[in-house]
Amino acid sequence: MIFKGNVWKFGDNIDTDAIIPARYLNTSDPAQLARHCMEDADPDFVNKMKPGDIIVGGENFGCGSSREHAPIAIKAAGISCVVAKSFARIFYRNAFNMGLPIFESAALADAIAAGEEIAIDSAGGTITVSGSGRTFTISPIPPFMEELIADGGLMRHIAKNRK
Amino acid sequence: MGYTITEKILMAHTDLKDIAPGQLINARVDIALGNDITAPIAIREFRAAGGKEVFDRDRVALVLDHFTPNKDINSAQQCKTVREFAFEHGITHFYEGGQVGVEHALLPEKGIVLPGDLVIGADSHTCTYGALGAFATGVGSTDLAAAMLTGELWFKVPQSIKFVIYGKLQKWVSGKDLILNIIGRIGVDGALYQAMEFTGETVAALPMADRLSMANMAIEAGAKNGIFPPDAVTEEYVSPRAGRPYTLYASDPDAVYAKTIEIDAGALEPQVAFPHLPSNVRGVSEAGRVKIDQSLIGSCTNGRIEDLRIAAGILKNRKASPSVRLIVVPATPLIYRQAMHEGLLDIFMDANAVISPPSCGACLGGHLGILADGETSIATTNRNFVGRMGHPNSEVYLASPAVAAASAVLGRIASPEEL
Ligand code: SF4
């Protein structure tokens, strides 16, 4: 798949409280969660971003709680995918389990500026910066994870294999 | 080549004859845990996948501890969803109302999680049970749904980091200070995707309450799990509570570690994590003058009876500073009752503390102790991220019950030595 969009940049250790603060966790409705996406990192984020945009983070993106509300909020806000230097473990699981595409590239996270347009080719394993044409490679997704994504997430994968 | 305790427990839950870090495995789950925030999503997923029955009604634990007693209508709805599911499926370990405690204090206390278990929980601090010599890790709601349905889940076998801790702890220095110090050393991603194995003479001498506090915060270093080799202390804690057989595993002498970190804890002083990361750690003597508006003593990290005894020892015949709201949260009903019988609640009330029902409320900025714009709290909890306990411009400092109690009295971050 190709994901093309403008970049919103965040730093290291963006935690799940910043992605979706606990005060909004009294619901799991994606539309309601989307309204507060990234609120404690950038209060105006949801008003500025456009559907298809891409979040680029630093090290340990999504650290903190296990709340699946975090990838749900990002996905429901219309962010197409997240690129980071590294992801926190539970966020990584959650993203694959629910089908939010995420990619690791430290080089891109260092080189890219906010507002630049990038195109991610998940099958080809590259990210291209539209303006400069610079290309970065992304770490390949393990085959098992590819299967999860192809099946549409963990539960669909399980349902398919139980039949 | 030998195996670490983490590798052994994971392997014992598969049909594999060998296991290695990095390997993706499917493993049987002994206990699957969810709470009022994470279980509703899991239940939705469970139903959407056509789930009719849970894999084992004795192996699922549902604990309504986060926004309870229900803080608003939405929270009440979430609890209702979980309650109805629990009754429909005859879930044995379902807790709410007067039986609920903070999940990670409640499950060990009731003997629901045991040494050698493979435990998953849709809550990041599920890693707490590593204190018992179990493999326990936090996962997401979809993972919980999968485990409730199939009794299995996918895992990537982690590498292990071995911590060898030696030296006799000074007065007022606890497991909480040790783990804060460790996170300060290695950073919030210092053990990303890895297991933290705690060993050494200091660890062997640590009471179970301190081990639970330490394993609890393994996730704050990014770890998949924290684990203590089970020993006589473990057996003493577990044997009167266990309702089923359990297994004690130990790492082989020739087990392979990603690295070994040695720590001399003998000179350590009480530690404080400054905003806004649990790794932003200093000794309490280097804290400077930090005025506080609130002191929170509780949570799955430090809301056990041992913690309350330490706090009460300091607060006895003293009062919280008039400018400080002191909140004490016994983590479970049993702890609450014990504190009542031991007279600790009187000491807290005499010190002008508010005693909260067992709840996560204040710890995650949900309710029962929210901070306003510009306010500061010292807390015995495990996270001090931006906005964790309320307004995005509020600040949280993490410390032990001893430091939180002393700080409540003096109105600023302080060591008990200063009283
Ligand atoms: S007490 Fe705090 S850290 Fe522990 S489970 Fe509750 S909200 Fe999470």
Coordinates of C-alpha atoms in Angstrom, one line a residue, chain B residues 13-360:
Chain B
H13 CA 3.1 -22.6 27.9
T14 CA 3.7 -23.9 24.4
D15 CA 4.5 -27.3 23.0
L16 CA 7.9 -26.2 21.9
K17 CA 11.1 -28.0 22.9
D18 CA 13.3 -24.9 22.5
I19 CA 12.8 -21.2 22.5
A20 CA 14.9 -18.2 21.7
P21 CA 14.6 -14.4 22.1
G22 CA 13.0 -12.8 19.0
Q23 CA 10.9 -15.9 18.2
L24 CA 7.2 -15.3 17.7
I25 CA 5.2 -17.9 19.6
N26 CA 1.6 -18.7 20.4
A27 CA 1.3 -19.5 24.1
R28 CA -1.4 -20.6 26.5
V29 CA -2.6 -18.0 29.0
D30 CA -3.3 -18.8 32.6
I31 CA -5.1 -15.6 33.6
A32 CA -6.5 -12.8 31.3
L33 CA -7.4 -9.5 33.0
G34 CA -9.4 -6.5 32.0
N35 CA -10.8 -3.4 33.7
D36 CA -13.7 -1.0 33.2
I37 CA -11.7 1.1 30.6
T38 CA -10.1 -1.7 28.6
A39 CA -12.7 -4.6 28.9
P40 CA -15.6 -2.8 27.1
I41 CA -13.5 -2.7 23.9
A42 CA -12.4 -6.3 24.4
I43 CA -16.0 -7.4 24.8
R44 CA -17.0 -5.6 21.6
E45 CA -14.2 -7.3 19.7
F46 CA -15.1 -10.7 21.4
R47 CA -18.7 -10.4 20.2
A48 CA -17.8 -9.1 16.8
A49 CA -15.6 -12.2 16.2
G50 CA -18.6 -14.4 17.0
G51 CA -17.4 -15.3 20.6
K52 CA -20.1 -17.3 22.4
E53 CA -18.1 -18.5 25.4
V54 CA -14.9 -17.5 27.2
F55 CA -12.2 -20.2 27.1
D56 CA -12.4 -20.8 30.9
R57 CA -14.6 -18.7 33.2
D58 CA -12.1 -19.3 36.1
R59 CA -9.2 -17.8 34.1
V60 CA -10.7 -14.4 33.2
A61 CA -10.5 -11.6 35.7
L62 CA -12.7 -8.5 35.3
V63 CA -12.0 -5.7 37.8
L64 CA -14.0 -2.4 37.8
D65 CA -11.5 -0.2 39.5
H66 CA -10.6 2.8 37.3
F67 CA -13.6 5.2 37.1
T68 CA -15.3 3.6 40.1
P69 CA -17.4 4.3 42.2
N70 CA -18.8 5.4 38.8
K71 CA -17.7 9.0 38.2
D72 CA -20.3 9.8 35.5
I73 CA -22.9 8.4 33.2
N74 CA -20.4 7.2 30.6
S75 CA -18.3 5.4 33.2
A76 CA -21.4 3.8 34.6
Q77 CA -22.3 2.6 31.0
Q78 CA -18.8 1.1 30.7
C79 CA -19.2 -0.8 34.0
K80 CA -22.6 -2.0 32.9
T81 CA -21.2 -3.5 29.7
V82 CA -18.6 -5.4 31.7
R83 CA -21.0 -6.5 34.5
E84 CA -23.5 -7.9 32.0
F85 CA -20.7 -9.8 30.2
A86 CA -19.4 -11.1 33.5
F87 CA -22.8 -12.4 34.6
E88 CA -23.6 -13.8 31.2
H89 CA -20.4 -15.8 31.1
G90 CA -20.3 -16.7 34.8
I91 CA -16.9 -15.1 35.2
T92 CA -15.5 -16.3 38.6
H93 CA -13.2 -13.4 39.2
F94 CA -15.4 -10.4 38.7
Y95 CA -15.0 -7.6 41.2
E96 CA -16.9 -4.3 41.8
G97 CA -18.5 -2.3 44.5
G98 CA -17.4 -3.2 48.0
Q99 CA -15.3 -6.1 46.7
V100 CA -13.2 -4.2 44.2
G101 CA -9.6 -3.2 44.7
V102 CA -7.0 -1.8 42.4
E103 CA -6.5 -4.8 40.1
H104 CA -2.7 -5.3 40.5
A105 CA -3.0 -5.3 44.3
L106 CA -6.2 -7.4 44.3
L107 CA -5.1 -10.3 42.1
P108 CA -2.0 -11.3 44.0
E109 CA -3.8 -10.7 47.3
K110 CA -6.5 -13.1 46.3
G111 CA -4.1 -15.7 45.0
I112 CA -5.6 -15.4 41.5
V113 CA -2.1 -15.0 39.9
L114 CA 0.6 -17.4 41.0
P115 CA 4.3 -18.2 40.4
G116 CA 5.0 -19.8 37.0
D117 CA 1.8 -18.4 35.5
L118 CA 1.5 -16.7 32.1
V119 CA -0.7 -13.7 32.8
I120 CA -1.9 -11.1 30.3
G121 CA -3.8 -8.0 31.2
A122 CA -5.3 -5.2 29.2
D123 CA -3.5 -2.8 31.6
S124 CA 0.1 -1.9 31.3
H125 CA 0.9 -2.5 35.0
T126 CA 0.0 -6.2 34.6
C127 CA 3.8 -6.6 34.8
T128 CA 3.3 -6.3 38.6
Y129 CA 2.9 -10.1 39.0
G130 CA 6.4 -10.7 38.0
A131 CA 7.1 -10.2 41.7
L132 CA 5.7 -13.6 42.3
G133 CA 7.9 -15.3 39.6
A134 CA 5.2 -15.2 37.0
F135 CA 5.5 -14.0 33.4
A136 CA 3.0 -11.1 33.3
T137 CA 2.6 -8.5 30.6
G138 CA 0.3 -5.7 29.6
V139 CA -1.5 -5.9 26.3
G140 CA -4.3 -4.2 24.5
S141 CA -8.0 -4.8 24.5
T142 CA -7.9 -6.7 21.2
D143 CA -5.3 -9.0 22.8
L144 CA -7.6 -9.5 25.8
A145 CA -10.5 -10.4 23.4
A146 CA -8.3 -13.0 21.7
A147 CA -7.2 -14.5 24.9
M148 CA -10.7 -14.6 26.4
L149 CA -11.9 -16.4 23.2
T150 CA -9.0 -18.8 22.6
G151 CA -7.0 -19.0 25.8
E152 CA -3.9 -18.3 23.7
L153 CA -2.0 -15.2 22.5
W154 CA 1.0 -14.4 20.3
F155 CA 4.2 -13.2 22.0
K156 CA 7.7 -12.3 20.9
V157 CA 10.1 -13.9 23.2
P158 CA 12.0 -11.1 24.9
Q159 CA 15.7 -10.8 25.6
S160 CA 16.4 -10.4 29.3
I161 CA 18.4 -7.8 31.2
K162 CA 19.8 -9.1 34.5
F163 CA 20.0 -6.7 37.4
V164 CA 22.3 -7.7 40.2
I165 CA 21.5 -5.5 43.2
Y166 CA 23.6 -5.7 46.4
G167 CA 24.2 -3.7 49.6
K168 CA 21.9 -3.1 52.6
L169 CA 19.2 -0.5 52.1
Q170 CA 19.3 2.6 54.3
K171 CA 16.4 3.5 56.5
W172 CA 13.5 5.0 54.5
V173 CA 14.8 3.4 51.3
S174 CA 12.4 0.9 49.7
G175 CA 11.7 -1.1 46.6
K176 CA 10.1 2.0 45.1
D177 CA 13.4 4.0 45.5
L178 CA 15.3 1.1 43.9
I179 CA 13.1 0.9 40.8
L180 CA 13.0 4.7 40.4
N181 CA 16.8 4.7 40.6
I182 CA 17.0 1.9 38.0
I183 CA 14.6 3.8 35.6
G184 CA 16.7 6.9 36.1
R185 CA 19.8 5.0 35.1
I186 CA 18.4 3.2 32.0
G187 CA 15.7 5.6 30.8
V188 CA 12.0 5.1 29.9
D189 CA 13.0 3.0 26.9
G190 CA 16.0 1.4 28.6
A191 CA 14.4 -2.0 28.6
L192 CA 12.2 -1.7 25.5
Y193 CA 10.8 -5.1 24.4
Q194 CA 13.0 -6.8 27.1
A195 CA 12.5 -8.6 30.3
M196 CA 14.0 -7.1 33.5
E197 CA 15.1 -9.8 35.9
F198 CA 15.9 -8.6 39.4
T199 CA 18.5 -10.6 41.4
G200 CA 21.1 -10.2 44.1
E201 CA 21.4 -10.1 47.8
T202 CA 19.3 -6.9 48.2
V203 CA 16.5 -8.4 46.2
A204 CA 16.6 -11.7 48.2
A205 CA 16.1 -9.6 51.3
L206 CA 13.2 -7.6 49.9
P207 CA 9.7 -8.2 51.3
M208 CA 6.9 -9.1 48.8
A209 CA 5.3 -5.6 48.9
D210 CA 8.6 -4.0 47.7
R211 CA 9.0 -6.6 45.0
L212 CA 5.4 -5.8 43.8
S213 CA 6.3 -2.1 43.6
M214 CA 9.4 -2.8 41.6
A215 CA 7.9 -5.2 39.1
N216 CA 4.9 -2.8 38.8
M217 CA 7.2 -0.1 37.3
A218 CA 9.1 -2.4 34.8
I219 CA 6.8 -0.9 32.1
E220 CA 8.1 2.5 33.0
A221 CA 11.4 1.4 31.5
G222 CA 9.6 0.1 28.4
A223 CA 10.0 -3.5 29.5
K224 CA 7.7 -6.3 28.5
N225 CA 7.9 -7.8 32.0
G226 CA 9.8 -7.6 35.2
I227 CA 10.5 -10.8 37.1
F228 CA 11.9 -11.9 40.5
P229 CA 13.2 -15.5 41.0
P230 CA 10.7 -17.1 43.4
D231 CA 12.1 -17.9 46.8
A232 CA 11.1 -18.5 50.5
V233 CA 9.5 -15.0 50.6
T234 CA 7.4 -15.9 47.5
E235 CA 6.3 -19.2 49.0
E236 CA 5.4 -17.5 52.3
Y237 CA 3.2 -15.0 50.4
V238 CA 1.7 -17.4 47.9
S239 CA 1.1 -20.7 49.8
P240 CA -1.8 -19.5 52.0
R241 CA -3.6 -17.9 49.1
A242 CA -3.1 -20.3 46.2
G243 CA -6.2 -22.3 45.2
R244 CA -4.4 -24.2 42.5
P245 CA -1.0 -25.7 41.9
Y246 CA 1.9 -23.4 40.9
T247 CA 5.4 -23.9 39.7
L248 CA 8.6 -22.1 40.8
Y249 CA 11.0 -21.5 37.9
A250 CA 14.6 -20.4 38.1
S251 CA 17.0 -19.1 35.5
D252 CA 19.8 -21.5 34.5
P253 CA 23.3 -20.5 35.5
D254 CA 24.3 -20.5 31.8
A255 CA 21.2 -18.5 30.7
V256 CA 22.0 -15.8 28.1
Y257 CA 21.3 -12.1 28.9
A258 CA 21.3 -9.0 26.7
K259 CA 23.3 -7.4 29.4
T260 CA 23.9 -7.5 33.2
I261 CA 23.7 -4.3 35.3
E262 CA 25.2 -4.3 38.8
I263 CA 23.9 -1.8 41.3
D264 CA 25.3 -1.0 44.7
A265 CA 22.2 0.1 46.6
G266 CA 23.9 0.5 49.9
A267 CA 24.4 4.2 49.6
L268 CA 21.1 5.0 47.9
E269 CA 18.9 7.7 49.4
P270 CA 15.1 8.0 48.8
Q271 CA 14.4 8.9 45.2
V272 CA 12.1 11.4 43.5
A273 CA 11.0 11.4 39.8
F274 CA 10.5 14.9 38.6
P275 CA 7.9 15.9 35.9
H276 CA 7.3 14.7 33.3
L277 CA 9.0 11.3 33.0
P278 CA 9.5 8.5 35.5
S279 CA 13.2 8.5 34.5
N280 CA 13.7 12.1 35.6
V281 CA 15.0 10.9 38.9
R282 CA 17.1 12.6 41.7
G283 CA 17.9 11.9 45.3
V284 CA 15.5 13.6 47.7
S285 CA 18.3 15.7 49.1
E286 CA 18.8 17.2 45.6
A287 CA 15.1 18.0 45.1
G288 CA 15.4 21.6 46.2
R289 CA 12.4 23.4 47.5
V290 CA 9.4 22.1 45.6
K291 CA 6.1 23.3 47.1
I292 CA 3.2 20.8 46.8
D293 CA -0.6 21.1 46.8
Q294 CA -1.4 17.5 47.1
S295 CA 0.1 14.3 48.4
L296 CA -1.3 11.0 47.1
I297 CA -0.5 7.8 48.9
G298 CA -2.0 4.8 47.1
S299 CA -2.2 3.0 43.7
C300 CA -1.1 -0.4 42.5
T301 CA 2.5 0.7 43.1
N302 CA 2.3 1.7 46.8
G303 CA -1.2 1.3 48.2
R304 CA -0.5 -1.9 50.2
I305 CA -0.8 -2.3 54.0
E306 CA 3.0 -2.1 54.3
D307 CA 3.0 1.3 52.5
L308 CA 0.2 2.6 54.7
R309 CA 2.0 1.5 57.8
I310 CA 5.1 3.4 56.8
A311 CA 3.0 6.5 56.0
A312 CA 1.1 6.3 59.3
G313 CA 4.4 5.9 61.2
I314 CA 5.4 9.3 59.8
L315 CA 2.0 11.0 60.1
K316 CA 1.3 9.8 63.7
N317 CA 0.8 12.9 65.9
R318 CA 1.5 15.2 63.0
K319 CA -0.8 17.0 60.6
A320 CA -0.7 17.6 56.8
S321 CA 0.4 21.1 56.1
P322 CA -2.8 23.3 55.7
S323 CA -1.8 24.0 52.1
V324 CA -1.7 20.3 51.2
R325 CA -4.5 18.0 50.4
L326 CA -3.5 14.6 51.7
I327 CA -5.3 11.6 50.0
V328 CA -4.8 8.1 51.2
V329 CA -6.1 5.2 49.0
P330 CA -6.0 1.7 50.5
A331 CA -5.6 -0.4 47.4
T332 CA -8.1 -3.2 48.3
P333 CA -11.0 -3.7 50.7
L334 CA -8.8 -6.1 52.8
I335 CA -6.1 -3.5 53.1
Y336 CA -8.7 -0.9 54.0
R337 CA -10.0 -3.2 56.8
Q338 CA -6.5 -4.0 58.0
A339 CA -5.7 -0.3 58.2
M340 CA -8.9 0.3 60.1
H341 CA -8.2 -2.5 62.6
E342 CA -4.6 -1.4 63.1
G343 CA -5.7 2.2 63.8
L344 CA -4.0 3.6 60.7
L345 CA -7.2 5.2 59.5
D346 CA -7.4 7.2 62.7
I347 CA -3.8 8.4 62.3
F348 CA -4.6 9.5 58.7
M349 CA -7.8 11.3 59.7
D350 CA -6.1 13.0 62.6
A351 CA -3.5 14.2 60.0
N352 CA -6.5 15.7 58.1
A353 CA -6.2 13.1 55.2
V354 CA -9.1 12.2 52.9
I355 CA -9.4 8.4 52.8
S356 CA -10.5 7.3 49.4
P357 CA -12.3 4.0 48.6
P358 CA -10.1 1.6 46.8
S359 CA -10.0 3.1 43.2
C360 CA -7.6 4.1 40.5

